Amino acid sequence: MTDMTRALIPLSDGEHLSVTLFLPDVTPAPCILEALPYRKDDMTSGWRPEYERFATEFGYAVARIDVRGTGSSSGRATDEYPEAEQRDLTEAIAWLAAQPWCTGRIGMFGTSYGGFNSFQLACERPPELGAIIPIYATDDRFTDDVHYMGGALKWIDQVDYCAYMTPMNALPPVPGIWGPDWRAEWMRRIDEHEPWLFTWMSHPRDDDYWRHGSVRLGPEGEGYDRIVTPTMIIAGWADGYRNTTFRTIERLDGPTRLLAGPWSHAAPTSSAPGPRIDHVPQMAAFFAEHLGTPPGAPASLPIWSQPHVWYCRFSHAPDPVLDTMPGEWRADAWPSPRSSVRDIPLADQPSYAVRPDVGTAAWISCAGHLPYGQPDDQRFDDAASITWDIPVTEAIEIAGHVHLRARVTATCPHPIIAVRLCDVAPDGTSTLVTRGTLLIGPDGDVDVELEATAWRWLPGRTLRVAVAGADWPNVVAPAGPGFLTLRDAVLTLPTYDADPASVPPDFAPGAAASSEDTDGITWSIERDVARRITRCVVGSRSHYATPFGSASERYDGWVSVDQRTFAQLAHSDVEFTLRFAATDTTEEVIATTRSVMDLATSGDTYDMRIHLTVRDGDEIIRERVWEQVFPRA
């Protein structure tokens, strides 16, 4: 039986971090830590079964922490990954290591945000930290997060994560954890809060702000050499953080493992697409290797014959709600002697008139839970792009980053180049393999690095290169019409010669079916033919029980682009409701935060307005409005 307790970790500046502990039957044991801003006691409380498994099945102590100013931790949540957070977590690691139920050895893990700060804490090198497992996380906050892609502003992400952190950070601490003055703390949070989105928008270029917390290159020029902590990376080819695979593994000097599957931004046990696997035993084995085997661990844990394992996807038909991806597992050391490079010259073509809504069939670079699913048939976007077709007579397999290099002239204001690599069936259906986007100047040589992947074109298919001047709504379109001209283009493929004798780990299966459901979601593309407006609409709703009551979430958003003027709008309406059930010492509380965001661009600026409304029960207790104009890079 897992012992779950809650505690407060004191910090040197007088603040505290709220922590939930899952303790195994046999102690002392190594402790593994996850730290998030997503409210461990309600909005992500449903993740609990995985932590219980680490404790009951594998003998680890598990600690979940609300980072500063979120959930029931004190202080102020000023931004993602601030320096104070790294200091806080360094102190938290020392506190956990000193507890009598801990051996003094700490591991860090986490999905997305928790993976980011795992990388960041490894750079800090606290002596107690013995291993990290970043899951769906990146080594570069500017090029590979939800804010910018290749220097271009992520667009559909503005109505999702970027918008919903405003109302989430305005929610109260849990009254049953914080104590009698929880309401005063709630008011302070609301009154002192500034939307994180404003900070991100005010840094449209790669500067020291983005280098902070980026493993790839820090603000002082330091890089991967800061990490000597053993690192296991878990990644998904349908996830937005897939570049933290081959690129990062080959640059880290310490012991490494790689597990890259076909997954989206969801657990490998439940992701769509699959195949789904049980990744928890693999994580437990890695932690045991570097933290010491817990006294309550099973007699045997998985052993990898090769340190780096990835799933090679095979040719298949596109499907936005794809359940299982065809392919095979590969096991190798990376960099691999079985890798090579193939250059393919691409013939010059006439200048291309940029269309701003090319990209709707690819939708978003970071698929996760619906309405953010998989790419649809690319042939219609292909028809609105410059394309080169290469017949595949013998199978072609790649593993790594594809590059397209060319001399490019662009006449659009704020131009971009968007490159898609596709797998085309004999009947013409086109499946997206990978893509890359780059904010460019009016004239010059460009090198577009496409997102990391592993893929095998089967004989009889066609390898297609498609280039456009927009990747919308994934990123913002140029600020006006114009032309794109490519000369002397070369496609570089990272080919891989698979070893048929290589044996990957024998993974325990995950769930038979994914947890995704189309009920209750909106995912549509609308075209106003007369007014020449393209609009993409998303929406979802959910309600679930929490340890202290219940929670409800509602997301509604849309983005639009004018095909003639390239004017663009983004609108988001997000609402969170937490119900804290009455206890012997507290009355029932119903806290609701709603944020409506409007963002517009039609030239050299972004105009943004955010309206936050906070309710205690049916009563509006606070309203805040922010308006700001930001320069466009």
JSON list of C-alpha atoms in Angstrom, two decimals, residues 70-143:
[
{"chain": "A", "resi": 70, "resn": "THR", "atom": "CA", "xyz": [1.31, 27.75, -8.52]},
{"chain": "A", "resi": 71, "resn": "GLY", "atom": "CA", "xyz": [-1.09, 25.30, -6.89]},
{"chain": "A", "resi": 72, "resn": "SER", "atom": "CA", "xyz": [-0.44, 25.47, -3.15]},
{"chain": "A", "resi": 73, "resn": "SER", "atom": "CA", "xyz": [3.15, 26.74, -3.27]},
{"chain": "A", "resi": 74, "resn": "SER", "atom": "CA", "xyz": [3.87, 30.28, -2.10]},
{"chain": "A", "resi": 75, "resn": "GLY", "atom": "CA", "xyz": [5.61, 33.09, -3.94]},
{"chain": "A", "resi": 76, "resn": "ARG", "atom": "CA", "xyz": [4.72, 34.42, -7.37]},
{"chain": "A", "resi": 77, "resn": "ALA", "atom": "CA", "xyz": [4.61, 32.60, -10.70]},
{"chain": "A", "resi": 78, "resn": "THR", "atom": "CA", "xyz": [6.31, 35.25, -12.81]},
{"chain": "A", "resi": 79, "resn": "ASP", "atom": "CA", "xyz": [7.16, 33.19, -15.91]},
{"chain": "A", "resi": 80, "resn": "GLU", "atom": "CA", "xyz": [8.18, 29.81, -17.24]},
{"chain": "A", "resi": 81, "resn": "TYR", "atom": "CA", "xyz": [11.52, 28.55, -15.87]},
{"chain": "A", "resi": 82, "resn": "PRO", "atom": "CA", "xyz": [12.66, 31.69, -14.00]},
{"chain": "A", "resi": 83, "resn": "GLU", "atom": "CA", "xyz": [16.01, 31.62, -12.21]},
{"chain": "A", "resi": 84, "resn": "ALA", "atom": "CA", "xyz": [14.15, 31.46, -8.88]},
{"chain": "A", "resi": 85, "resn": "GLU", "atom": "CA", "xyz": [12.66, 28.13, -9.94]},
{"chain": "A", "resi": 86, "resn": "GLN", "atom": "CA", "xyz": [16.07, 26.56, -10.48]},
{"chain": "A", "resi": 87, "resn": "ARG", "atom": "CA", "xyz": [17.17, 27.81, -7.05]},
{"chain": "A", "resi": 88, "resn": "ASP", "atom": "CA", "xyz": [13.96, 26.51, -5.46]},
{"chain": "A", "resi": 89, "resn": "LEU", "atom": "CA", "xyz": [14.30, 23.06, -6.97]},
{"chain": "A", "resi": 90, "resn": "THR", "atom": "CA", "xyz": [17.97, 22.81, -6.03]},
{"chain": "A", "resi": 91, "resn": "GLU", "atom": "CA", "xyz": [16.91, 23.44, -2.42]},
{"chain": "A", "resi": 92, "resn": "ALA", "atom": "CA", "xyz": [14.00, 21.00, -2.77]},
{"chain": "A", "resi": 93, "resn": "ILE", "atom": "CA", "xyz": [16.35, 18.27, -4.01]},
{"chain": "A", "resi": 94, "resn": "ALA", "atom": "CA", "xyz": [18.57, 18.75, -0.97]},
{"chain": "A", "resi": 95, "resn": "TRP", "atom": "CA", "xyz": [15.53, 18.66, 1.35]},
{"chain": "A", "resi": 96, "resn": "LEU", "atom": "CA", "xyz": [14.20, 15.45, -0.20]},
{"chain": "A", "resi": 97, "resn": "ALA", "atom": "CA", "xyz": [17.61, 13.78, -0.07]},
{"chain": "A", "resi": 98, "resn": "ALA", "atom": "CA", "xyz": [17.86, 14.54, 3.66]},
{"chain": "A", "resi": 99, "resn": "GLN", "atom": "CA", "xyz": [14.57, 12.84, 4.60]},
{"chain": "A", "resi": 100, "resn": "PRO", "atom": "CA", "xyz": [14.82, 9.59, 6.57]},
{"chain": "A", "resi": 101, "resn": "TRP", "atom": "CA", "xyz": [12.83, 7.66, 3.94]},
{"chain": "A", "resi": 102, "resn": "CYS", "atom": "CA", "xyz": [15.32, 8.64, 1.19]},
{"chain": "A", "resi": 103, "resn": "THR", "atom": "CA", "xyz": [18.72, 7.12, 0.42]},
{"chain": "A", "resi": 104, "resn": "GLY", "atom": "CA", "xyz": [20.01, 10.57, -0.50]},
{"chain": "A", "resi": 105, "resn": "ARG", "atom": "CA", "xyz": [19.84, 9.87, -4.25]},
{"chain": "A", "resi": 106, "resn": "ILE", "atom": "CA", "xyz": [17.37, 11.89, -6.36]},
{"chain": "A", "resi": 107, "resn": "GLY", "atom": "CA", "xyz": [16.15, 11.49, -9.91]},
{"chain": "A", "resi": 108, "resn": "MET", "atom": "CA", "xyz": [14.06, 13.99, -11.90]},
{"chain": "A", "resi": 109, "resn": "PHE", "atom": "CA", "xyz": [11.51, 13.25, -14.57]},
{"chain": "A", "resi": 110, "resn": "GLY", "atom": "CA", "xyz": [8.49, 14.84, -16.14]},
{"chain": "A", "resi": 111, "resn": "THR", "atom": "CA", "xyz": [6.47, 15.43, -19.27]},
{"chain": "A", "resi": 112, "resn": "SER", "atom": "CA", "xyz": [6.86, 18.73, -21.12]},
{"chain": "A", "resi": 113, "resn": "TYR", "atom": "CA", "xyz": [7.41, 21.39, -18.41]},
{"chain": "A", "resi": 114, "resn": "GLY", "atom": "CA", "xyz": [8.71, 18.75, -16.00]},
{"chain": "A", "resi": 115, "resn": "GLY", "atom": "CA", "xyz": [11.11, 17.55, -18.68]},
{"chain": "A", "resi": 116, "resn": "PHE", "atom": "CA", "xyz": [12.34, 21.10, -19.33]},
{"chain": "A", "resi": 117, "resn": "ASN", "atom": "CA", "xyz": [13.21, 21.69, -15.71]},
{"chain": "A", "resi": 118, "resn": "SER", "atom": "CA", "xyz": [14.83, 18.25, -15.49]},
{"chain": "A", "resi": 119, "resn": "PHE", "atom": "CA", "xyz": [17.29, 19.40, -18.15]},
{"chain": "A", "resi": 120, "resn": "GLN", "atom": "CA", "xyz": [17.73, 22.74, -16.38]},
{"chain": "A", "resi": 121, "resn": "LEU", "atom": "CA", "xyz": [18.44, 21.19, -12.98]},
{"chain": "A", "resi": 122, "resn": "ALA", "atom": "CA", "xyz": [20.97, 18.82, -14.54]},
{"chain": "A", "resi": 123, "resn": "CYS", "atom": "CA", "xyz": [22.80, 21.95, -15.74]},
{"chain": "A", "resi": 124, "resn": "GLU", "atom": "CA", "xyz": [22.85, 23.20, -12.13]},
{"chain": "A", "resi": 125, "resn": "ARG", "atom": "CA", "xyz": [24.52, 19.92, -11.01]},
{"chain": "A", "resi": 126, "resn": "PRO", "atom": "CA", "xyz": [23.12, 19.55, -7.47]},
{"chain": "A", "resi": 127, "resn": "PRO", "atom": "CA", "xyz": [25.21, 16.75, -5.93]},
{"chain": "A", "resi": 128, "resn": "GLU", "atom": "CA", "xyz": [22.18, 14.65, -4.94]},
{"chain": "A", "resi": 129, "resn": "LEU", "atom": "CA", "xyz": [20.80, 14.52, -8.52]},
{"chain": "A", "resi": 130, "resn": "GLY", "atom": "CA", "xyz": [21.82, 11.19, -10.03]},
{"chain": "A", "resi": 131, "resn": "ALA", "atom": "CA", "xyz": [19.69, 10.83, -13.19]},
{"chain": "A", "resi": 132, "resn": "ILE", "atom": "CA", "xyz": [17.03, 12.61, -15.25]},
{"chain": "A", "resi": 133, "resn": "ILE", "atom": "CA", "xyz": [14.32, 11.43, -17.66]},
{"chain": "A", "resi": 134, "resn": "PRO", "atom": "CA", "xyz": [12.92, 14.34, -19.71]},
{"chain": "A", "resi": 135, "resn": "ILE", "atom": "CA", "xyz": [9.74, 13.27, -21.53]},
{"chain": "A", "resi": 136, "resn": "TYR", "atom": "CA", "xyz": [8.56, 15.36, -24.49]},
{"chain": "A", "resi": 137, "resn": "ALA", "atom": "CA", "xyz": [10.88, 18.23, -23.62]},
{"chain": "A", "resi": 138, "resn": "THR", "atom": "CA", "xyz": [13.31, 20.36, -25.58]},
{"chain": "A", "resi": 139, "resn": "ASP", "atom": "CA", "xyz": [16.87, 21.56, -25.31]},
{"chain": "A", "resi": 140, "resn": "ASP", "atom": "CA", "xyz": [16.09, 24.91, -27.01]},
{"chain": "A", "resi": 141, "resn": "ARG", "atom": "CA", "xyz": [13.35, 27.20, -25.68]},
{"chain": "A", "resi": 142, "resn": "PHE", "atom": "CA", "xyz": [13.26, 29.49, -28.72]},
{"chain": "A", "resi": 143, "resn": "THR", "atom": "CA", "xyz": [13.40, 27.15, -31.69]}
]
